[in-house]
mmCIF file of C-alpha atoms and ligand atoms in Angstrom:
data_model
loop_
_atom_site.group_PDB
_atom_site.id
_atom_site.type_symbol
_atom_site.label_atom_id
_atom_site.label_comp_id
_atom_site.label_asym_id
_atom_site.label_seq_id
_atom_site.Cartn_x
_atom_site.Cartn_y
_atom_site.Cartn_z
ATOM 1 C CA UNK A 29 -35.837 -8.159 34.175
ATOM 2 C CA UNK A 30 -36.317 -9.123 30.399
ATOM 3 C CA UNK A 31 -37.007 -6.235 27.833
ATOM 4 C CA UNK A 32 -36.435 -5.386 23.965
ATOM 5 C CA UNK A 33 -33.055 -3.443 22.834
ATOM 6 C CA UNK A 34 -34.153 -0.913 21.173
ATOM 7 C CA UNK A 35 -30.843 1.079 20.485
ATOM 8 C CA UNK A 36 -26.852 0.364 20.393
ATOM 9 C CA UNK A 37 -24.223 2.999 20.406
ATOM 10 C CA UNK A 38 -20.834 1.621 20.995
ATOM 11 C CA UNK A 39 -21.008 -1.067 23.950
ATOM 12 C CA UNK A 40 -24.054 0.809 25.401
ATOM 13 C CA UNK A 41 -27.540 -1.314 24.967
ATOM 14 C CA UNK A 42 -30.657 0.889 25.551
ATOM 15 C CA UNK A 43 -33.409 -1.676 26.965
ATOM 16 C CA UNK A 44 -36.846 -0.861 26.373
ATOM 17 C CA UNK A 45 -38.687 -2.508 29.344
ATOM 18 C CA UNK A 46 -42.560 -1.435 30.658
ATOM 19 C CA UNK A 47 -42.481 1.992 28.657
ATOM 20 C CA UNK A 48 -39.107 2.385 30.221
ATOM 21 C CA UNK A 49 -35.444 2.506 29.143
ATOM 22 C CA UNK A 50 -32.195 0.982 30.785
ATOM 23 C CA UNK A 51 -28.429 1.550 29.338
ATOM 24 C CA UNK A 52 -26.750 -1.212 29.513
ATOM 25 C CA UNK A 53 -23.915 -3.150 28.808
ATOM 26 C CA UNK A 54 -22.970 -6.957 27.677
ATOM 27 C CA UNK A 55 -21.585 -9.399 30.121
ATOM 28 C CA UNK A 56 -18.016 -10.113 29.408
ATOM 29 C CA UNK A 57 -19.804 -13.731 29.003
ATOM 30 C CA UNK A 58 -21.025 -12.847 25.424
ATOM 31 C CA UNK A 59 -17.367 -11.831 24.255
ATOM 32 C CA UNK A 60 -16.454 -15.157 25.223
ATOM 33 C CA UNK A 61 -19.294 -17.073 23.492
ATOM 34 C CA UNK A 62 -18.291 -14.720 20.719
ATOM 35 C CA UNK A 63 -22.282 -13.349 20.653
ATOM 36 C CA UNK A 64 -23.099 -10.081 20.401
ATOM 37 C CA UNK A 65 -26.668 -8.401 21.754
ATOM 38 C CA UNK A 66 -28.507 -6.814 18.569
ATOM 39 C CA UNK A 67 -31.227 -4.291 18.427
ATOM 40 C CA UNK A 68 -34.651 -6.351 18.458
ATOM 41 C CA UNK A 69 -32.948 -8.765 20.853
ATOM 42 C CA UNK A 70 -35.090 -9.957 24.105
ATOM 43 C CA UNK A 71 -32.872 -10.017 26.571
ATOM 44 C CA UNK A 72 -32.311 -10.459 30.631
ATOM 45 C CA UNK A 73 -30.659 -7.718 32.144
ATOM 46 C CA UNK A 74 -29.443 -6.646 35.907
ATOM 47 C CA UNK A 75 -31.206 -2.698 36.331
ATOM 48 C CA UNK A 76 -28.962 -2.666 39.218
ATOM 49 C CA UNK A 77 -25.600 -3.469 37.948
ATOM 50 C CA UNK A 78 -26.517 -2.298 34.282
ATOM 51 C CA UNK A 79 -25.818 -5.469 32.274
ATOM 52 C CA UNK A 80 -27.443 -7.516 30.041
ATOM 53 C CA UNK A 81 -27.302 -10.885 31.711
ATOM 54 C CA UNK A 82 -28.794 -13.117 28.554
ATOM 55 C CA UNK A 83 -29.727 -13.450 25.445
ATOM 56 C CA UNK A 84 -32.856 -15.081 24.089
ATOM 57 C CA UNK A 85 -33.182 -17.248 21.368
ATOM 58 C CA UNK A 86 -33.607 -15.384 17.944
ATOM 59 C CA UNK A 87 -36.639 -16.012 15.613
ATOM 60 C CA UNK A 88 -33.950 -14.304 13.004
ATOM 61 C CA UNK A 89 -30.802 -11.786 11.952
ATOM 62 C CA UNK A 90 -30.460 -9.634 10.025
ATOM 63 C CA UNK A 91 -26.866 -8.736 8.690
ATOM 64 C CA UNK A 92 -27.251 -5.045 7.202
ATOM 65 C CA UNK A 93 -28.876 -3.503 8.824
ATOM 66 C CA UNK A 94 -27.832 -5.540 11.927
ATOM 67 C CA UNK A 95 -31.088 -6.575 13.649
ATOM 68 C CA UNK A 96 -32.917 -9.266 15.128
ATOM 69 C CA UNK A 97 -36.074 -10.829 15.531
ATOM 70 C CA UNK A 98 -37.806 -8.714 12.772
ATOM 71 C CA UNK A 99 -41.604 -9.639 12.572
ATOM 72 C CA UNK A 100 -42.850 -7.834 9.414
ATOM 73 C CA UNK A 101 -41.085 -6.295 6.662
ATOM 74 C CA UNK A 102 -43.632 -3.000 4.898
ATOM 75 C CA UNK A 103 -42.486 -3.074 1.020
ATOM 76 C CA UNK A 104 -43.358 -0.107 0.018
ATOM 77 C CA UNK A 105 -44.183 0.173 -3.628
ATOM 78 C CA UNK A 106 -44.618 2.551 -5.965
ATOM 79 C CA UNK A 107 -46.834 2.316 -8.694
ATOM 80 C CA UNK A 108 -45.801 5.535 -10.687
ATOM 81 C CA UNK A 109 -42.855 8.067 -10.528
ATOM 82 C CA UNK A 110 -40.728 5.791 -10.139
ATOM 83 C CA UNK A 111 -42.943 3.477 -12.071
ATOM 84 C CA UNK A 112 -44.115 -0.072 -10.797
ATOM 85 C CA UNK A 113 -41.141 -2.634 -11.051
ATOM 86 C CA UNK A 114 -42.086 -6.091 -10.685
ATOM 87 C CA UNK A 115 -38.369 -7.242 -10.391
ATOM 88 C CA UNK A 116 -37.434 -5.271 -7.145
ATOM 89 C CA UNK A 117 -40.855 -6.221 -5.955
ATOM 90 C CA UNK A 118 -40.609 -9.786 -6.455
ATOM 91 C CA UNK A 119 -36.633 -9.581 -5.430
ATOM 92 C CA UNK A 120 -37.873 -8.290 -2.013
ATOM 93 C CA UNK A 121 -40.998 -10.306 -1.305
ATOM 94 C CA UNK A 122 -37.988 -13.526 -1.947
ATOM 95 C CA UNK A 123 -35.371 -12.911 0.481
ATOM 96 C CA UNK A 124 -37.415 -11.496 3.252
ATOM 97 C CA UNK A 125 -39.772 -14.736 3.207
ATOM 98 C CA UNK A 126 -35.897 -16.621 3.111
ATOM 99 C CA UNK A 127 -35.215 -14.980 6.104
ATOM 100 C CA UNK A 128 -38.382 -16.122 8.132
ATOM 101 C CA UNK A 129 -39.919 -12.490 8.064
ATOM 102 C CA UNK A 130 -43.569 -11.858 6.820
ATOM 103 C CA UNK A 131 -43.759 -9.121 4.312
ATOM 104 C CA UNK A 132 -46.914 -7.074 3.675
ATOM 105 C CA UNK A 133 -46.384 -4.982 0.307
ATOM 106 C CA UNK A 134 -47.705 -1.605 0.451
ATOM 107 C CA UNK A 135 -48.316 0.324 -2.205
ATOM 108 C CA UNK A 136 -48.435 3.923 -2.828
ATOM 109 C CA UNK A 137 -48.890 6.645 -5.398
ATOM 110 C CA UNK A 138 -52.467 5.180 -6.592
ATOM 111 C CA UNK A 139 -53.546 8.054 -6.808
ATOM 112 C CA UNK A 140 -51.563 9.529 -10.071
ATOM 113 C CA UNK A 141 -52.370 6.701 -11.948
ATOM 114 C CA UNK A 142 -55.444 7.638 -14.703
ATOM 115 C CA UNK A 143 -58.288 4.729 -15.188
ATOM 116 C CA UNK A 144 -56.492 2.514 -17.561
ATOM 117 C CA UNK A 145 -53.256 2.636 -15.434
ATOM 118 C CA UNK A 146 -55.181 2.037 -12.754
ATOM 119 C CA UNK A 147 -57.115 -1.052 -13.834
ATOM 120 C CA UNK A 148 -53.712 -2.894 -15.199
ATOM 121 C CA UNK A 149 -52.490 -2.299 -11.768
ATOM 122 C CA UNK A 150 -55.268 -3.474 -10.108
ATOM 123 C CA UNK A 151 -54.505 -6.904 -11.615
ATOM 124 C CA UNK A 152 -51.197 -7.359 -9.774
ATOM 125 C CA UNK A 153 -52.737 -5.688 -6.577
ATOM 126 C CA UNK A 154 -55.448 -8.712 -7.023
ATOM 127 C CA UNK A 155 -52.681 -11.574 -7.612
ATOM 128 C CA UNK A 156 -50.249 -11.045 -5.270
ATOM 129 C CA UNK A 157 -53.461 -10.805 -2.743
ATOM 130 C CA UNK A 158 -54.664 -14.451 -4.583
ATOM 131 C CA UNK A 159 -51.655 -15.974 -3.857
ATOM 132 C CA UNK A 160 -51.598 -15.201 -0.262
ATOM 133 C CA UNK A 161 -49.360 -11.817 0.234
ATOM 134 C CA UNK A 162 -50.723 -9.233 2.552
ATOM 135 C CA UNK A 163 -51.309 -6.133 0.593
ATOM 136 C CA UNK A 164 -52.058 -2.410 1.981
ATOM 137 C CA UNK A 165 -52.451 1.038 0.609
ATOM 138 C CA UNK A 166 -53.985 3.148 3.304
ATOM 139 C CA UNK A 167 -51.961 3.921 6.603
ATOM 140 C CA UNK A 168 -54.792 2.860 8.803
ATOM 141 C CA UNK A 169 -54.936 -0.689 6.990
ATOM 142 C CA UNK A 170 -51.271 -1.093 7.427
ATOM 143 C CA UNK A 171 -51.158 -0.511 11.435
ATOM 144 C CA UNK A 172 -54.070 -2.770 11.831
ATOM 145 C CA UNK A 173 -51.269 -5.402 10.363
ATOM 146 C CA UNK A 174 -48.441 -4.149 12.289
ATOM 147 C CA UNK A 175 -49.760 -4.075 15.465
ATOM 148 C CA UNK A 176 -47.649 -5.221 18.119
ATOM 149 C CA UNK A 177 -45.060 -6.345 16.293
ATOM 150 C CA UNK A 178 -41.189 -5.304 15.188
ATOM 151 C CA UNK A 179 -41.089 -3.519 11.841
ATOM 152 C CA UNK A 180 -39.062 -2.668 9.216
ATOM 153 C CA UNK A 181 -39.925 -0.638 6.079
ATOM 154 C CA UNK A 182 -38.274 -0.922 2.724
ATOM 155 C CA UNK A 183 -38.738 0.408 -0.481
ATOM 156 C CA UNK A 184 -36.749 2.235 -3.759
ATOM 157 C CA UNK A 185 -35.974 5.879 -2.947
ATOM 158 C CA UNK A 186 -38.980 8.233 -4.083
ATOM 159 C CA UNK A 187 -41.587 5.091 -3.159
ATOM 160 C CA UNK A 188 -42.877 7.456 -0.489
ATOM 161 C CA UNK A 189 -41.387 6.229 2.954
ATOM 162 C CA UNK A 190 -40.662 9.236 4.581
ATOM 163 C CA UNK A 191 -44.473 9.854 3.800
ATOM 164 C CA UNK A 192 -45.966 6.771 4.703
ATOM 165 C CA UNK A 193 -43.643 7.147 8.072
ATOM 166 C CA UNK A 194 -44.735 10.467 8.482
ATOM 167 C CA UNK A 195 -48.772 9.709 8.249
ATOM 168 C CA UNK A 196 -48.100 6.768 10.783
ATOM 169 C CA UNK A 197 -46.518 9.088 13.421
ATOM 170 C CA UNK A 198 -44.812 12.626 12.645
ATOM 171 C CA UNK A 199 -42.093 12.317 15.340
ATOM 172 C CA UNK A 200 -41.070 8.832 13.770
ATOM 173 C CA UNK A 201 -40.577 10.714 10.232
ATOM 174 C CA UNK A 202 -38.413 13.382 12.237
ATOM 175 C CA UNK A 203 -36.160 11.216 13.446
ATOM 176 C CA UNK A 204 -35.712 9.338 10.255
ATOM 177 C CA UNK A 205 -35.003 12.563 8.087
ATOM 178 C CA UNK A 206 -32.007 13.779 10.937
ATOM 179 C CA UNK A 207 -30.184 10.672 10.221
ATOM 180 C CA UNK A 208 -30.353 11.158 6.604
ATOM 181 C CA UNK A 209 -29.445 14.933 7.235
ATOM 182 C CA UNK A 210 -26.458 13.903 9.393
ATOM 183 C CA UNK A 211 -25.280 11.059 7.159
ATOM 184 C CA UNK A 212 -24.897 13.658 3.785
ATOM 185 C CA UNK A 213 -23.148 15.713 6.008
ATOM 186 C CA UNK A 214 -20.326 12.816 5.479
ATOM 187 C CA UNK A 215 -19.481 13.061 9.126
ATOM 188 C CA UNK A 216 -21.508 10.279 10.514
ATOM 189 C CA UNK A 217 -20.462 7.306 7.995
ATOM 190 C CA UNK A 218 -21.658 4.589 10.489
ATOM 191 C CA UNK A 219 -24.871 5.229 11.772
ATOM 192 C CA UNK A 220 -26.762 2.700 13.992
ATOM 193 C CA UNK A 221 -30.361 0.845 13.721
ATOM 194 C CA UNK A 222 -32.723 2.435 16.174
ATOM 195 C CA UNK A 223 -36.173 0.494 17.604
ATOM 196 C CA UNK A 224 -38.918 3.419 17.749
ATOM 197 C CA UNK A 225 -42.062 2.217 19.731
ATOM 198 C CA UNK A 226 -45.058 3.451 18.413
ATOM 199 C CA UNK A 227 -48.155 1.951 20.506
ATOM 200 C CA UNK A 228 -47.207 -1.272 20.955
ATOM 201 C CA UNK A 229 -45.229 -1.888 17.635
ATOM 202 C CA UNK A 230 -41.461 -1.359 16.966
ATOM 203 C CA UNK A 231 -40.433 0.035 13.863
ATOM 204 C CA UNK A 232 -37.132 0.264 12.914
ATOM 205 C CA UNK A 233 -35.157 2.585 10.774
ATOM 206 C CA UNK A 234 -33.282 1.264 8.035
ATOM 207 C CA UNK A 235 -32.330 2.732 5.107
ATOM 208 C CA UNK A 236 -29.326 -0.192 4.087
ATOM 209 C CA UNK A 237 -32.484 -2.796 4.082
ATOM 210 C CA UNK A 238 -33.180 -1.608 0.187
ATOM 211 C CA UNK A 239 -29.342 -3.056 -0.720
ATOM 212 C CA UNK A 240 -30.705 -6.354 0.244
ATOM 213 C CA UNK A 241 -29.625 -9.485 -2.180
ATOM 214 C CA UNK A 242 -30.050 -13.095 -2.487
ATOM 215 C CA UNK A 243 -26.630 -13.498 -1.122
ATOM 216 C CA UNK A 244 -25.924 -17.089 0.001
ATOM 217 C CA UNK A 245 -30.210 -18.259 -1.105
ATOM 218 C CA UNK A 246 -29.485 -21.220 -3.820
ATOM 219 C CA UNK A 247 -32.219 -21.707 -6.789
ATOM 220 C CA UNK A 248 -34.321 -23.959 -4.488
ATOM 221 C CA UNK A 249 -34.309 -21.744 -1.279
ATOM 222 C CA UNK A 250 -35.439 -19.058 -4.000
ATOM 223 C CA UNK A 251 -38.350 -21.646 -5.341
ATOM 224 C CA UNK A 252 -39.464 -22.556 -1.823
ATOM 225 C CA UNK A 253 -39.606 -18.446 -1.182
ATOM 226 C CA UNK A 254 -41.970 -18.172 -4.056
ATOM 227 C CA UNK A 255 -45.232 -18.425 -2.829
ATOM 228 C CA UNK A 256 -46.642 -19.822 -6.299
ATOM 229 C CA UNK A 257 -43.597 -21.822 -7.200
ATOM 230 C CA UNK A 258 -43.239 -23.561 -3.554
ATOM 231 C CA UNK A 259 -47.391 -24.449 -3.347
ATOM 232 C CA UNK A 260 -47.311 -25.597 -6.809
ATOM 233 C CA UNK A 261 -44.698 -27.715 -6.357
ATOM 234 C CA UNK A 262 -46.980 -30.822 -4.680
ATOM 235 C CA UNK A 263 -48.888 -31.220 -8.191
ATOM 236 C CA UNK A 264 -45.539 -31.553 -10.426
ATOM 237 C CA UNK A 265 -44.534 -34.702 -11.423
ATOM 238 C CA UNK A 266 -41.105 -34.277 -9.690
ATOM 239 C CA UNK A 267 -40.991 -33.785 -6.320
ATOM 240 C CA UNK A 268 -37.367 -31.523 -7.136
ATOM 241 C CA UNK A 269 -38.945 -29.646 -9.960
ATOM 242 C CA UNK A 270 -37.283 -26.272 -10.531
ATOM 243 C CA UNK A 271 -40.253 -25.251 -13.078
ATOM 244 C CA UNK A 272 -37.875 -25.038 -15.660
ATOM 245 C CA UNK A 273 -38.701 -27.666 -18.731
ATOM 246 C CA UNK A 274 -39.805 -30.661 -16.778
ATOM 247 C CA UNK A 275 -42.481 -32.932 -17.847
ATOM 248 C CA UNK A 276 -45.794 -32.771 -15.486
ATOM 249 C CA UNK A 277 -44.908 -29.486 -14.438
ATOM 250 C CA UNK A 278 -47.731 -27.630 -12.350
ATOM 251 C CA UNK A 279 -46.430 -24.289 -12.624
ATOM 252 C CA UNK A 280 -45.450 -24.360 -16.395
ATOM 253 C CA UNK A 281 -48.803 -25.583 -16.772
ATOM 254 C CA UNK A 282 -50.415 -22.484 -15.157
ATOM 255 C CA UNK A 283 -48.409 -20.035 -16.593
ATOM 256 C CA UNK A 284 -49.500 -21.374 -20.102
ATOM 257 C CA UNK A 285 -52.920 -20.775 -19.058
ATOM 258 C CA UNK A 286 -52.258 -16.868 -16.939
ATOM 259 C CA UNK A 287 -53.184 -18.577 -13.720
ATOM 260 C CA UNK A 288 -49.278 -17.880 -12.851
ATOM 261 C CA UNK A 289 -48.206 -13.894 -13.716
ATOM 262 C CA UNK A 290 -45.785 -13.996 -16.472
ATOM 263 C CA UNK A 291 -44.061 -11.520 -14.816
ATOM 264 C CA UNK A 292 -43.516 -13.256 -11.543
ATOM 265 C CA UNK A 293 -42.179 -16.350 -13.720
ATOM 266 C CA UNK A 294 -40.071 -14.278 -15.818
ATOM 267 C CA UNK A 295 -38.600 -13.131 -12.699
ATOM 268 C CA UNK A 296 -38.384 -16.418 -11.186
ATOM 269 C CA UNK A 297 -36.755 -17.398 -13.944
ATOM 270 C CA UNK A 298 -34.207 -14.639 -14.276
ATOM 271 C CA UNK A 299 -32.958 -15.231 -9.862
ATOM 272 C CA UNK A 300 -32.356 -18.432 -10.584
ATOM 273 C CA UNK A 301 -30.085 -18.088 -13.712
ATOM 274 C CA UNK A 302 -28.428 -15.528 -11.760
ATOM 275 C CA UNK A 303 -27.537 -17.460 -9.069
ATOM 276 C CA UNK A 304 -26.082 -20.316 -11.693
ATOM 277 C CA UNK A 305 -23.598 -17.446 -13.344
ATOM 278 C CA UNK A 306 -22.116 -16.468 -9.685
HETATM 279 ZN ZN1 ZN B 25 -42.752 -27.751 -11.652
#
């Protein structure tokens, strides 16, 4: 049979297969290959004997948390208390795009934001949906883009994910909110990545996904994981350009005339010079 882990506690494998589950465990054939089974795996598996039997190929993995084949990453965004932050915005949308994951920024708190705030936030709403990132701010809007997929959310404490969890299914936010409970307790140090299906989509619980860095990305993988600075790129003179000083540059060119957000080059900018100092 072939099914979806969905949950790993020690060396047990829960197997989410036609609205059922199976515990499992790995065939001493892994240990050997040195591979282990991760939550979001697809994998073959004996119901008789209780072992997973195969692996399938992953789309992608995930170190911390420690997950595979994630679909869809939901930024979620805050665009007051804490206040909008471009950097950890544009940070995010980078390495999950690196690691072959679509993310769809959502963004909450519109609603505390008076006309003015509004309308200069409405103007980074608009450009990050110009240059081709899905963007959501209603719950409803967001599982029409989710569906059937695997899920993770991230987002700066106080964005509103335990809300945004909560609206999409109440049970999901309850489950979330006993892991946090347990883990200030200081008892449960290592907690595990769980696979909650809701419908047809997984979503996974991870609250380590917001410590995510560029880790071993160079300046190029971080260009190429730009949406404006990789589709650019074709129109500068050189075919390396890092959109630094070059002659003929496309992007330099745009940001002179606010077709590029400053902000977004700024921060462009400011990854790759970071990556330089390591
Ligand atoms: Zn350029």
């Amino acid at each position: 049979m072939k099914g979806i882990i969905v949950k790993n506690i020690s060396n047990d494998y829960t197997i989410s297969c036609n609205n059922k589950t199976y515990v499992c465990k790995p065939r001493g054939k892994f240990r050997i290959n040195n591979m282990t089974p991760l939550v979001g795996d697809t994998v073959a598996f004996d119901e008789q004997n209780h072992y997973i039997t195969d692996i399938y190929p992953r789309k992608n993995e995930l170190i911390r948390p420690s997950i595979a084949n994630v679909d869809i990453a939901v930024i979620v965004t805050s665009v007051k208390h804490p206040n909008f932050d471009t950097f950890l915005l544009d940070k995010t949308l980078t390495i999950i795009s690196y690691n072959n994951i679509i993310p769809i920024i959502y963004f909450t708190k519109l609603d505390l934001l008076n006309e003015i705030e509004f309308k200069e936030i409405k103007k980074y709403i608009d450009y990050y949906q110009k240059i081709g990132y899905s963007v959501a701010s209603t719950p409803n809007d967001l599982l029409k883009l989710i569906a059937n997929k695997t899920v993770v959310f991230t987002g700066q404490s106080g964005a509103g994910k335990s809300t945004l969890l909560n609206k999409i299914d109440p049970t999901l936010s309850l489950k979330t909110d006993e892991i946090s409970y347990a883990l200030g307790r200081g008892k449960h140090t290592t907690r595990h990545t769980e696979l909650y299906k809701i419908g047809n989509t997984y979503i996974a619980d991870t609250p380590g996904f917001s410590k995510i860095d560029f880790h071993d990305m160079k300046p190029i993988d971080i260009r190429d994981n730009m949406k404006e600075m990789f589709d650019n790129l074709e129109y500068c003179k050189y075919a390396d350009c890092m959109h630094t000083k070059e002659d003929g540059c496309m992007v330099l060119e745009k940001v002179e005339k606010n077709e590029i957000l400053i902000s977004r080059y700024q921060n462009y900018r400011q990854f790759i010079s970071g990556w330089l100092l390591c």
